[in-house]
Amino acid sequence: MRRITIFLITVFSLTIVISGCRKKEDVIKIGIAGPMTGAQAKMGTDFKNGVALAVEEWNNKGGILGKKIEIIVGDDAADPKQAVSVANKLVNEGAAGIIGHFNSSCSIPASDVYNRAGIPMITPASTNPRLTERGYKGVFRVCGRDDQQGLIAAGFLKNKLKIKRIAIIHDKTTYGQGLADEFKKHLGSNAEIIYYGGITQGDKDFKTVLTSIKEKKPEIVYFGGIYPEAGLLVKQSREINLTAPFMSGDGSIDPKFIEIAGDKAAEGTYLTFSPDPKNIPAAKGFIEKYNARHGELGPYSIYAYDAINIMLSAIKEANTTEGKAVIEKLHSMEFSGSFGKIKFTDKGDVADSPYVVWITKNGKFEEYWKP
Amino acid sequence: MLLQQLINGLTLGGVYALIALGYTMVYGILELINFAHGEIYMLGAYLGIIFLAFFTAAGLTATSLPIALFLTVLLTIIFCSAYGFAMEKTAYKPLRNAPRLSPLISAIGVSIFLQNYVMLTQGATDKVFPYKFSSAGFQFLNVNMTYLQAIIIAVSALLMLLLHLFIQKTRIGKAMRATAQDKTMASLVGINVDIIISATFVIGAGLAAVAGIMVAAYYGLVNYYIGYIAGIKAFTAAVLGGIGSIPGAMLGGIVLGLVESIGAAYISSEYKDAYAFIILIIILLIKPSGILGKTAEEKV
């Protein structure tokens, strides 16, 4: 009897999944790719929310080219292998353009697929320089680059904190190690790098690394990586009495970072990120709408919103969803984004993208220093 | 610094040992590698968080933290043991006389099922432990040991001692050893083999549950796939010490924790996960049955 019950429950739950299929319509499909599940699922959800809001606005105005816009979501789970298969799936489903991916390690292999298919891709968050350095015409990003981020972080230590003994940890990913290396490059010769080493993403115990670092008495610890590890690193370093402040990049600036580390341990952590959209008048409308619908703004929601608006404007201007024409428009047009005007360079980067230094204070992030 | 690294390694090793015991006990009796055992540990971590969050909401944590923690641990052990019991009855018992590959595949199936079950019911994002333990602790010889670290080492040691006494001194323990030696003979002298096998799964799951809660409290962060890596590490620990041998699993766990810590500290942290397996390969080449394992005699 019990086995029959279990069988029925299984069958029932499968039917729910299958019945989710929808009717085919004449629509313009835009793919969103990012980590929708896994440790970084929050970032993917932030993406999706930002994009969905923009698409709804466009659809309320009647869509583009006389068609409605439809989102197809691709989940790469922050895994490069899955990113490639998701990219192929989105291409096969007829996406006219891609917003994504989140992780640089996913964006880079996936961009090969989009390039081959001739589809434009705009990433709201992948900051590794290599993404746009490979001569692909259709690859764009609305965020900054790690070399710009590393420059700011190094300048901050040199000019503001005036400290020299620096320990560097990275998570061995394209993004994390890339960021750490750019930071290291810009430090120049007057800083002393007393530790440089990697940890494994998904690991939970970093006390051994931190104990080795503590022994060398750093004045600051720089971490290239994402918030789950950043939170644990800060938490565990306080437990072994390593009191040096931490500094990290845009991948760690998420409320979960403070939640994992705890308010007290996270206090005084420096992070490089773009300026606070709350201080930018042009972004106010978006933030209000987002807050009303999805609650607190994720760090990359606004970039996702910008990316999809740019993509749809280019399709509208090109008057076709044909990849080559849209890519041409993306290169030639100037767009108005939440942070001001956006114009892409030949490589597909944003011409000027300002980074600033943020600080963690009383369990919140706030803007701290501008170069 | 060496002393600090040893303490870090010992904390980690204690947890590995607790999980490894579950592998080794089941293997000793059924010659089955229960690949779903790591998931029981993951369930323990989740259930610990759920129960503690419940007690916090009910106001018990604020009035009396020790009682709340005690109840959390107790309930988690009960629930995890129930999972262990149900797992054996549904996935392994029907396959008791099937070829050896079948229960192994069934174990992998249970593992995948439990992972996805937790992901779908609890969400894919990381869960944060609802209570933050203070980072205060003992300080001696320039070494910091948080109270929680001390508790983890003490609890692991205590549980291993209790298990040892249980196996050596009680009637059920004796029956377990008899069943491990020869199932058929054990049943012929009047031991109820089914009950003994169930007891093995229940005890193993209970130990894994404690390990899960301690890890959730220690790192403060849990997700649905922690069972996989922990399971692989604990399995390695069990093989290292000699699979089927209970003192071997304890020793293997502690050796593994220490090797990881010392290796990461003095050689390179980037290869932290590799050290465990390098040691495993060396041990298997020198002594294929593991450190404390006995060479299997042909059963005639």
XYZ file of C-alpha atoms in Angstrom:
671
model
C 0.000 0.000 0.000
C 2.740 2.406 1.028
C 4.633 1.706 -2.167
C 1.571 2.500 -4.212
C 1.162 5.789 -2.379
C 4.776 6.756 -3.052
C 4.351 5.780 -6.701
C 1.228 7.920 -7.028
C 2.928 10.899 -5.428
C 5.854 10.579 -7.842
C 3.595 10.354 -10.863
C 1.554 13.279 -9.626
C 4.584 15.504 -9.101
C 5.925 14.633 -12.544
C 2.671 15.654 -14.209
C 2.936 19.092 -12.607
C 6.321 19.589 -14.267
C 5.162 18.340 -17.659
C 1.945 20.343 -17.725
C 4.069 23.513 -17.440
C 4.524 23.488 -21.218
C 3.069 26.427 -23.087
C 1.534 27.252 -26.442
C 3.687 28.501 -29.287
C 3.133 32.125 -30.212
C 4.755 34.664 -32.443
C 7.029 36.356 -29.959
C 10.546 37.737 -29.640
C 12.494 35.515 -27.300
C 15.258 36.819 -25.080
C 17.367 34.372 -23.102
C 18.456 35.051 -19.534
C 21.280 32.881 -18.311
C 22.760 32.755 -14.839
C 22.871 30.673 -11.684
C 19.182 30.113 -10.884
C 19.989 27.240 -8.518
C 23.016 26.401 -6.389
C 25.029 28.482 -3.977
C 24.797 31.628 -6.090
C 21.122 31.300 -6.961
C 20.354 34.662 -5.408
C 22.405 36.437 -8.060
C 20.533 34.632 -10.820
C 17.180 35.508 -9.283
C 18.225 39.167 -9.033
C 18.998 39.053 -12.758
C 15.705 37.503 -13.624
C 13.728 40.004 -11.544
C 15.470 42.992 -13.135
C 14.957 41.642 -16.649
C 11.329 40.653 -16.029
C 10.511 44.152 -14.833
C 11.928 45.723 -18.008
C 10.217 43.194 -20.275
C 6.898 43.891 -18.604
C 7.346 47.611 -19.250
C 8.111 46.997 -22.922
C 5.191 44.613 -23.297
C 2.811 47.116 -21.691
C 3.899 49.598 -24.340
C 3.007 47.047 -27.019
C 6.260 45.125 -27.380
C 8.643 45.657 -30.291
C 8.286 45.070 -34.028
C 4.636 44.372 -33.292
C 5.467 41.341 -31.193
C 5.436 40.589 -27.495
C 8.694 39.813 -25.732
C 9.142 36.503 -23.986
C 11.868 35.506 -21.560
C 13.478 32.087 -21.642
C 15.448 31.298 -18.531
C 18.627 29.217 -18.651
C 20.099 27.919 -15.415
C 23.881 27.446 -15.495
C 24.170 26.795 -11.714
C 27.474 28.745 -11.845
C 29.006 25.716 -13.563
C 30.979 26.331 -16.796
C 30.014 22.931 -18.245
C 26.335 23.547 -17.656
C 26.723 27.093 -19.016
C 27.716 25.716 -22.423
C 24.785 23.327 -22.621
C 22.399 26.052 -21.440
C 23.829 28.354 -24.125
C 23.150 25.733 -26.784
C 19.644 25.231 -25.451
C 18.870 28.963 -25.564
C 20.216 29.218 -29.115
C 18.139 26.211 -30.197
C 15.010 27.676 -28.662
C 15.477 30.706 -30.893
C 16.657 33.419 -28.513
C 17.240 36.691 -30.363
C 19.649 37.917 -27.721
C 21.098 36.827 -24.389
C 21.273 38.627 -21.065
C 23.918 36.796 -19.027
C 25.789 34.968 -17.697
C 26.726 35.931 -14.164
C 30.081 34.228 -13.522
C 32.982 35.065 -15.823
C 33.883 31.377 -15.882
C 30.449 30.716 -17.419
C 30.239 33.765 -19.680
C 33.514 33.030 -21.441
C 32.775 29.465 -22.664
C 29.123 30.348 -23.342
C 30.138 33.334 -25.477
C 31.780 30.884 -27.915
C 28.355 29.340 -28.515
C 26.584 32.683 -28.988
C 29.349 33.944 -31.246
C 29.046 30.885 -33.462
C 25.269 31.382 -33.652
C 25.711 35.111 -34.351
C 23.538 36.169 -31.396
C 24.387 39.248 -29.326
C 25.041 38.722 -25.615
C 25.156 41.379 -22.910
C 26.383 40.333 -19.504
C 25.309 42.442 -16.549
C 27.996 41.099 -14.207
C 30.970 39.241 -15.709
C 33.946 41.449 -15.055
C 36.899 39.313 -16.208
C 38.865 41.232 -18.898
C 39.340 38.133 -21.066
C 35.615 38.024 -21.940
C 35.821 40.961 -24.330
C 39.460 40.512 -25.325
C 38.894 37.722 -27.808
C 37.621 39.744 -30.735
C 33.996 38.546 -30.626
C 31.800 41.241 -32.161
C 28.624 40.262 -30.349
C 29.845 40.183 -26.734
C 29.040 43.165 -24.534
C 28.976 44.019 -20.856
C 27.304 46.817 -18.937
C 29.452 46.350 -15.826
C 33.096 47.297 -15.398
C 36.212 45.194 -15.762
C 38.434 43.622 -13.144
C 41.463 45.605 -14.253
C 39.516 48.788 -13.417
C 38.437 47.240 -10.126
C 41.943 46.106 -9.225
C 43.259 49.583 -10.015
C 40.803 51.220 -7.618
C 41.488 48.696 -4.848
C 45.245 49.162 -5.189
C 44.879 52.946 -5.271
C 42.708 52.854 -2.173
C 45.373 50.983 -0.207
C 48.135 53.256 -1.451
C 46.431 56.635 -1.111
C 43.813 56.252 1.592
C 44.826 53.458 3.966
C 48.567 53.813 3.292
C 49.336 50.206 4.194
C 51.813 47.803 2.720
C 51.610 44.272 4.149
C 48.981 42.582 2.039
C 47.722 38.997 1.945
C 45.814 37.857 -1.159
C 43.412 34.892 -1.340
C 41.388 33.853 -4.378
C 38.875 31.105 -5.116
C 40.687 29.672 -8.161
C 37.834 30.669 -10.519
C 38.221 32.823 -13.618
C 36.579 35.712 -11.813
C 38.215 35.333 -8.405
C 41.744 34.635 -9.493
C 41.452 37.197 -12.295
C 40.413 39.874 -9.832
C 43.167 38.946 -7.386
C 45.764 39.012 -10.161
C 44.648 42.400 -11.469
C 44.780 43.758 -7.927
C 48.259 42.302 -7.453
C 49.442 43.785 -10.761
C 48.308 47.285 -9.826
C 49.800 47.172 -6.338
C 53.180 47.947 -7.824
C 56.516 47.525 -6.150
C 56.030 49.473 -2.944
C 53.549 47.000 -1.479
C 54.669 43.784 0.138
C 52.609 40.722 -0.761
C 53.138 38.415 2.193
C 50.738 35.692 1.085
C 49.182 34.638 -2.193
C 47.121 31.471 -2.423
C 43.874 29.838 -3.465
C 40.967 28.185 -1.697
C 38.272 25.939 -3.153
C 34.836 27.317 -3.977
C 32.213 25.440 -1.946
C 34.646 24.523 0.820
C 33.646 25.522 4.347
C 36.829 25.348 6.385
C 39.420 28.058 5.768
C 41.001 28.142 9.188
C 44.236 26.539 8.032
C 44.801 29.179 5.345
C 43.846 31.944 7.737
C 46.169 30.612 10.437
C 49.071 30.693 7.971
C 48.143 34.248 7.026
C 47.784 35.396 10.618
C 51.331 34.200 11.302
C 52.601 36.713 8.704
C 50.788 39.660 10.312
C 49.035 41.258 7.341
C 47.604 44.775 7.483
C 44.804 43.816 5.099
C 43.525 40.612 3.492
C 42.276 40.856 -0.082
C 39.884 38.184 -1.342
C 39.052 37.578 -4.995
C 35.820 35.580 -4.989
C 32.095 35.412 -4.239
C 30.100 36.099 -1.069
C 29.604 32.607 0.489
C 33.359 32.102 0.823
C 33.951 35.769 1.653
C 31.490 35.546 4.545
C 33.078 32.380 5.927
C 36.600 33.779 5.557
C 35.745 36.901 7.531
C 33.862 34.928 10.189
C 36.613 32.361 10.691
C 39.424 34.913 10.688
C 37.786 36.680 13.652
C 37.539 33.326 15.425
C 41.295 32.829 15.287
C 41.898 36.475 16.219
C 43.065 37.601 12.815
C 41.853 41.183 13.100
C 43.162 42.712 9.861
C 40.364 44.193 7.716
C 39.204 42.381 4.590
C 38.805 43.800 1.138
C 37.006 42.177 -1.770
C 35.366 42.903 -5.099
C 31.870 43.186 -6.521
C 31.178 39.443 -6.126
C 31.061 39.755 -2.351
C 28.785 42.758 -2.064
C 25.580 40.975 -1.143
C 23.519 41.076 2.083
C 24.171 37.328 2.450
C 27.839 38.161 3.000
C 26.990 40.055 6.199
C 24.472 37.426 7.247
C 27.061 34.655 6.976
C 29.907 36.585 8.581
C 27.754 38.223 11.252
C 27.399 41.989 11.723
C 30.349 42.270 14.047
C 32.852 40.308 12.000
C 31.827 41.965 8.720
C 32.205 45.475 10.143
C 34.817 47.496 8.287
C 35.166 45.232 5.226
C 36.032 47.189 2.074
C 34.485 46.300 -1.265
C 34.994 47.713 -4.736
C 31.734 48.231 -6.612
C 29.948 50.755 -8.787
C 28.439 53.858 -7.103
C 25.295 53.459 -5.030
C 22.300 53.719 -7.410
C 20.304 55.220 -4.552
C 22.420 58.373 -4.935
C 21.741 58.596 -8.655
C 18.516 60.454 -9.495
C 18.013 58.697 -12.844
C 17.802 55.284 -11.138
C 15.105 56.265 -8.663
C 12.130 55.138 -10.724
C 13.540 51.658 -11.254
C 14.470 51.175 -7.600
C 10.976 52.114 -6.417
C 9.328 49.720 -8.842
C 11.766 46.952 -7.960
C 11.323 47.409 -4.217
C 7.564 47.300 -4.557
C 7.688 44.026 -6.488
C 10.699 42.028 -5.270
C 11.920 43.770 -2.111
C 15.527 44.771 -1.575
C 17.512 45.528 -4.729
C 20.201 42.941 -5.557
C 23.617 44.309 -6.485
C 23.190 43.368 -10.147
C 19.444 43.796 -10.667
C 19.907 47.279 -12.053
C 22.596 46.097 -14.489
C 20.302 43.346 -15.715
C 17.575 45.949 -16.188
C 19.943 48.150 -18.185
C 21.211 45.234 -20.249
C 17.751 44.136 -21.388
C 16.696 47.723 -22.161
C 19.788 48.177 -24.303
C 19.203 44.869 -26.082
C 15.558 45.690 -26.849
C 16.361 49.253 -27.972
C 18.930 47.884 -30.394
C 16.452 45.323 -31.782
C 13.849 48.047 -32.180
C 16.306 50.359 -33.917
C 17.583 47.572 -36.188
C 13.967 46.750 -37.000
C 14.821 43.052 -37.081
C 15.901 40.315 -34.703
C 18.605 39.245 -37.118
C 21.824 38.988 -35.046
C 24.228 40.832 -37.315
C 22.080 43.948 -37.618
C 21.385 44.067 -33.872
C 25.088 43.741 -33.053
C 25.863 46.605 -35.434
C 23.293 48.789 -33.702
C 24.699 47.868 -30.290
C 28.094 49.114 -31.416
C 26.901 52.342 -33.029
C 24.116 53.565 -30.733
C 24.269 55.452 -27.462
C 21.920 54.230 -24.747
C 20.598 55.833 -21.608
C 21.207 53.540 -18.668
C 20.415 53.913 -14.998
C 23.887 55.294 -14.276
C 23.880 57.691 -17.265
C 24.720 57.378 -20.944
C 26.179 54.070 -22.105
C 28.298 53.728 -25.203
C 30.149 50.523 -26.000
C 33.798 50.458 -27.062
C 34.878 48.375 -30.051
C 35.582 45.491 -27.685
C 32.120 45.670 -26.149
C 33.073 47.223 -22.821
C 31.413 50.285 -21.360
C 33.538 53.296 -22.293
C 33.729 54.706 -18.791
C 32.676 52.715 -15.804
C 33.379 54.275 -12.426
C 34.266 52.062 -9.491
C 34.218 53.270 -5.904
C 35.086 51.694 -2.566
C 32.260 50.661 -0.242
C 32.461 49.755 3.421
C 30.381 47.476 5.658
C 28.959 49.424 8.565
C 26.395 48.299 11.163
C 25.297 45.401 8.978
C 24.827 47.554 5.825
C 26.939 48.496 2.846
C 27.647 52.157 2.174
C 29.771 54.160 -0.216
C 33.050 55.121 1.385
C 35.750 56.423 -0.940
C 36.073 57.779 -4.431
C 39.422 58.048 -6.199
C 51.293 27.882 14.562
C 51.710 24.114 14.350
C 49.604 23.703 17.462
C 46.866 25.946 16.028
C 46.837 23.921 12.809
C 46.637 20.700 14.803
C 43.557 21.984 16.619
C 41.966 23.065 13.330
C 42.723 19.625 11.929
C 41.417 17.821 14.983
C 38.057 19.645 14.783
C 37.706 18.681 11.152
C 38.933 15.143 11.828
C 36.433 14.583 14.628
C 33.582 15.374 12.253
C 35.012 13.153 9.510
C 35.377 10.332 12.020
C 31.735 10.586 13.160
C 30.515 10.281 9.577
C 33.074 7.613 8.712
C 31.711 5.417 11.520
C 28.405 5.139 9.703
C 30.125 3.942 6.538
C 32.314 1.459 8.288
C 29.584 -0.047 10.498
C 27.278 -0.667 7.554
C 30.125 -2.054 5.488
C 31.198 -4.309 8.332
C 27.796 -5.926 8.461
C 26.391 -5.773 4.941
C 29.530 -5.236 2.820
C 27.583 -2.376 1.322
C 28.980 1.098 0.769
C 26.080 3.283 1.759
C 26.658 6.249 -0.527
C 23.572 7.991 0.839
C 25.179 8.283 4.259
C 26.610 11.739 3.487
C 23.058 12.931 2.809
C 21.994 11.897 6.317
C 24.676 14.223 7.614
C 23.303 16.978 5.347
C 19.774 16.279 6.623
C 21.141 16.542 10.162
C 22.516 19.991 9.419
C 19.206 21.136 7.900
C 17.028 19.615 10.606
C 19.245 21.233 13.245
C 18.676 24.619 11.640
C 14.934 24.038 11.300
C 14.435 22.910 14.911
C 16.601 25.665 16.349
C 14.796 28.276 14.253
C 11.539 26.852 15.584
C 12.695 27.086 19.206
C 13.980 30.596 18.572
C 10.598 31.612 17.208
C 8.935 29.983 20.221
C 11.151 32.070 22.490
C 12.949 29.139 24.083
C 16.396 30.111 22.792
C 16.147 33.486 24.485
C 15.074 32.088 27.848
C 17.250 29.022 27.993
C 19.807 28.369 25.282
C 21.145 25.044 26.650
C 17.656 23.507 26.738
C 16.915 24.734 23.218
C 20.185 23.299 21.925
C 19.668 20.019 23.778
C 16.159 19.610 22.343
C 17.427 20.524 18.876
C 20.142 17.867 19.012
C 17.766 15.278 20.452
C 15.047 15.875 17.853
C 17.568 15.918 15.025
C 19.031 12.586 16.140
C 15.543 11.065 16.329
C 14.557 12.351 12.890
C 17.827 11.367 11.235
C 17.693 7.921 12.796
C 14.208 7.577 11.377
C 15.566 8.528 7.958
C 18.351 5.973 8.357
C 15.847 3.298 9.378
C 13.479 4.074 6.515
C 16.332 4.182 4.044
C 17.439 0.674 4.972
C 13.908 -0.719 4.872
C 12.955 0.797 1.528
C 16.185 0.878 -0.480
C 18.432 -1.891 0.841
C 16.387 -4.592 2.534
C 14.467 -5.629 -0.602
C 17.859 -6.025 -2.295
C 19.536 -8.010 0.472
C 19.953 -11.098 -1.711
C 20.433 -9.287 -4.997
C 23.857 -9.037 -6.709
C 26.193 -6.637 -4.885
C 25.943 -3.982 -7.553
C 22.186 -3.493 -7.054
C 22.239 -2.070 -3.492
C 25.148 0.150 -4.518
C 23.091 1.667 -7.315
C 20.139 1.921 -4.984
C 22.374 3.858 -2.546
C 23.355 6.345 -5.221
C 19.672 6.728 -6.085
C 18.779 7.481 -2.465
C 21.582 10.027 -2.348
C 20.341 11.861 -5.456
C 16.765 11.693 -4.201
C 17.599 13.176 -0.799
C 19.693 15.973 -2.282
C 16.964 17.051 -4.627
C 14.284 16.583 -2.017
C 16.083 19.037 0.268
C 16.796 21.421 -2.599
C 13.146 21.537 -3.630
C 11.695 21.816 -0.139
C 14.297 24.091 1.437
C 15.376 26.122 -1.592
C 18.653 26.173 -3.452
C 20.253 29.040 -1.593
C 22.543 28.713 1.409
C 20.895 28.513 4.819
C 22.462 30.397 7.702
C 22.510 28.863 11.190
C 19.948 30.809 13.286
C 22.222 31.271 16.281
C 25.647 32.914 16.168
C 28.043 31.408 18.684
C 30.498 33.899 20.089
C 33.989 33.721 18.673
C 35.394 33.815 22.208
C 37.414 30.870 23.438
C 40.476 29.621 25.233
C 43.836 31.177 24.636
C 47.004 29.300 25.417
C 50.497 29.281 23.891
C 49.404 31.786 21.263
C 46.648 29.422 20.142
C 42.964 30.275 19.856
C 40.387 27.602 20.371
C 36.773 28.722 20.311
C 34.426 27.111 22.820
C 32.550 25.603 19.913
C 35.728 23.974 18.616
C 36.360 22.527 22.065
C 32.780 21.242 22.211
C 33.093 19.609 18.781
C 36.309 17.807 19.744
C 34.871 16.770 23.111
C 31.543 15.559 21.710
C 33.248 13.589 18.934
C 35.557 11.923 21.428
C 32.708 11.171 23.833
C 30.490 9.663 21.139
C 33.301 7.505 19.841
C 34.017 6.261 23.377
C 30.329 5.494 23.943
C 30.098 3.660 20.639
C 33.184 1.649 21.495
C 31.719 0.649 24.874
C 28.394 -0.125 23.239
C 29.962 -2.444 20.676
C 32.267 -4.167 23.149
C 30.157 -4.412 26.306
C 26.466 -4.698 25.455
C 24.469 -7.649 24.167
C 23.420 -5.803 21.012
C 27.043 -4.831 20.437
C 28.078 -8.435 20.731
C 25.300 -9.444 18.341
C 26.525 -6.787 15.901
C 30.027 -8.160 15.987
C 28.683 -11.666 15.456
C 26.567 -10.519 12.508
C 29.572 -8.772 11.001
C 31.572 -11.991 11.214
C 28.959 -14.218 9.660
C 25.320 -13.337 9.041
C 24.117 -16.891 8.557
C 25.837 -18.244 11.640
C 24.571 -15.317 13.693
C 20.985 -16.057 12.709
C 21.503 -19.740 13.484
C 22.494 -18.939 17.077
C 19.311 -16.904 17.513
C 20.346 -13.356 16.615
C 17.634 -11.397 14.796
C 19.774 -10.148 11.915
C 17.106 -7.728 10.646
C 17.004 -5.884 13.945
C 20.791 -5.753 14.128
C 21.029 -4.301 10.610
C 18.365 -1.703 11.418
C 20.206 -0.819 14.630
C 23.406 -0.315 12.654
C 21.719 2.124 10.295
C 20.011 3.965 13.154
C 23.236 4.383 15.139
C 25.192 5.465 12.058
C 22.508 8.018 11.159
C 22.433 9.342 14.719
C 26.195 9.937 14.668
C 25.964 11.633 11.271
C 23.150 13.826 12.610
C 25.339 15.058 15.446
C 28.155 15.725 12.980
C 25.706 17.662 10.774
C 24.481 19.930 13.571
C 27.995 20.595 14.800
C 29.175 21.531 11.330
C 26.152 23.771 10.743
C 26.816 25.558 14.032
C 30.572 25.758 13.461
C 30.582 27.143 9.920
C 27.168 28.777 10.174
C 26.362 27.922 6.550
C 24.601 24.931 5.038
C 23.476 23.956 1.559
C 21.963 20.869 0.040
C 25.156 19.531 -1.498
C 27.426 19.528 1.583
C 26.678 15.831 2.024
C 28.473 14.895 -1.165
C 31.953 16.182 -0.332
C 31.644 15.248 3.338
C 30.507 11.774 2.304
C 33.475 11.302 -0.020
C 35.897 12.515 2.651
C 34.371 10.315 5.349
C 34.373 7.345 3.005
C 38.063 8.003 2.367
C 38.610 8.161 6.121
C 36.856 4.820 6.560
C 38.958 3.166 3.842
C 42.104 4.801 5.201
C 41.532 3.323 8.645
C 40.434 -0.018 7.249
C 36.798 -0.289 6.182
C 34.751 -2.450 8.513
C 36.934 -1.559 11.483
C 35.377 0.844 13.991
C 38.604 2.071 15.626
C 39.954 2.327 12.071
C 37.229 4.807 11.072
C 37.956 6.960 14.101
C 41.680 6.931 13.403
C 41.156 7.459 9.661
C 38.940 10.493 10.257
C 41.408 12.164 12.559
C 44.392 11.381 10.325
C 42.515 12.813 7.354
C 41.629 16.044 9.181
C 45.199 16.503 10.351
C 46.727 15.745 6.940
C 44.439 18.279 5.251
C 45.245 21.001 7.772
C 48.990 20.432 7.878
C 49.215 19.999 4.108
C 47.257 23.172 3.452
C 49.342 25.079 5.986
C 52.839 23.975 5.019
C 52.657 22.979 1.371
C 49.854 24.779 -0.453
C 46.216 25.445 0.341
C 45.259 25.055 -3.310
C 45.723 21.299 -3.183
C 43.923 20.847 0.138
C 41.505 18.244 -1.201
C 44.272 16.351 -2.971
C 46.278 15.518 0.174
C 43.548 13.288 1.540
C 43.566 11.193 -1.593
C 47.352 11.129 -1.923
C 47.555 9.659 1.586
C 44.803 7.217 0.681
C 46.700 5.979 -2.374
C 49.926 5.593 -0.388
C 48.200 3.638 2.391
C 46.393 1.407 -0.081
C 49.642 0.634 -1.879
C 51.457 -0.265 1.333
C 48.615 -1.851 3.271
C 45.582 -2.510 1.041
C 43.285 -3.290 3.959
C 43.836 0.125 5.572
C 45.720 1.123 8.707
C 43.760 -1.016 11.172
C 41.957 -3.266 8.712
C 42.372 -7.009 8.832
C 43.145 -8.846 5.645
C 39.909 -10.499 4.645
C 40.113 -14.227 5.078
C 38.358 -16.423 2.608
C 35.080 -17.514 4.172
C 34.722 -21.199 3.586
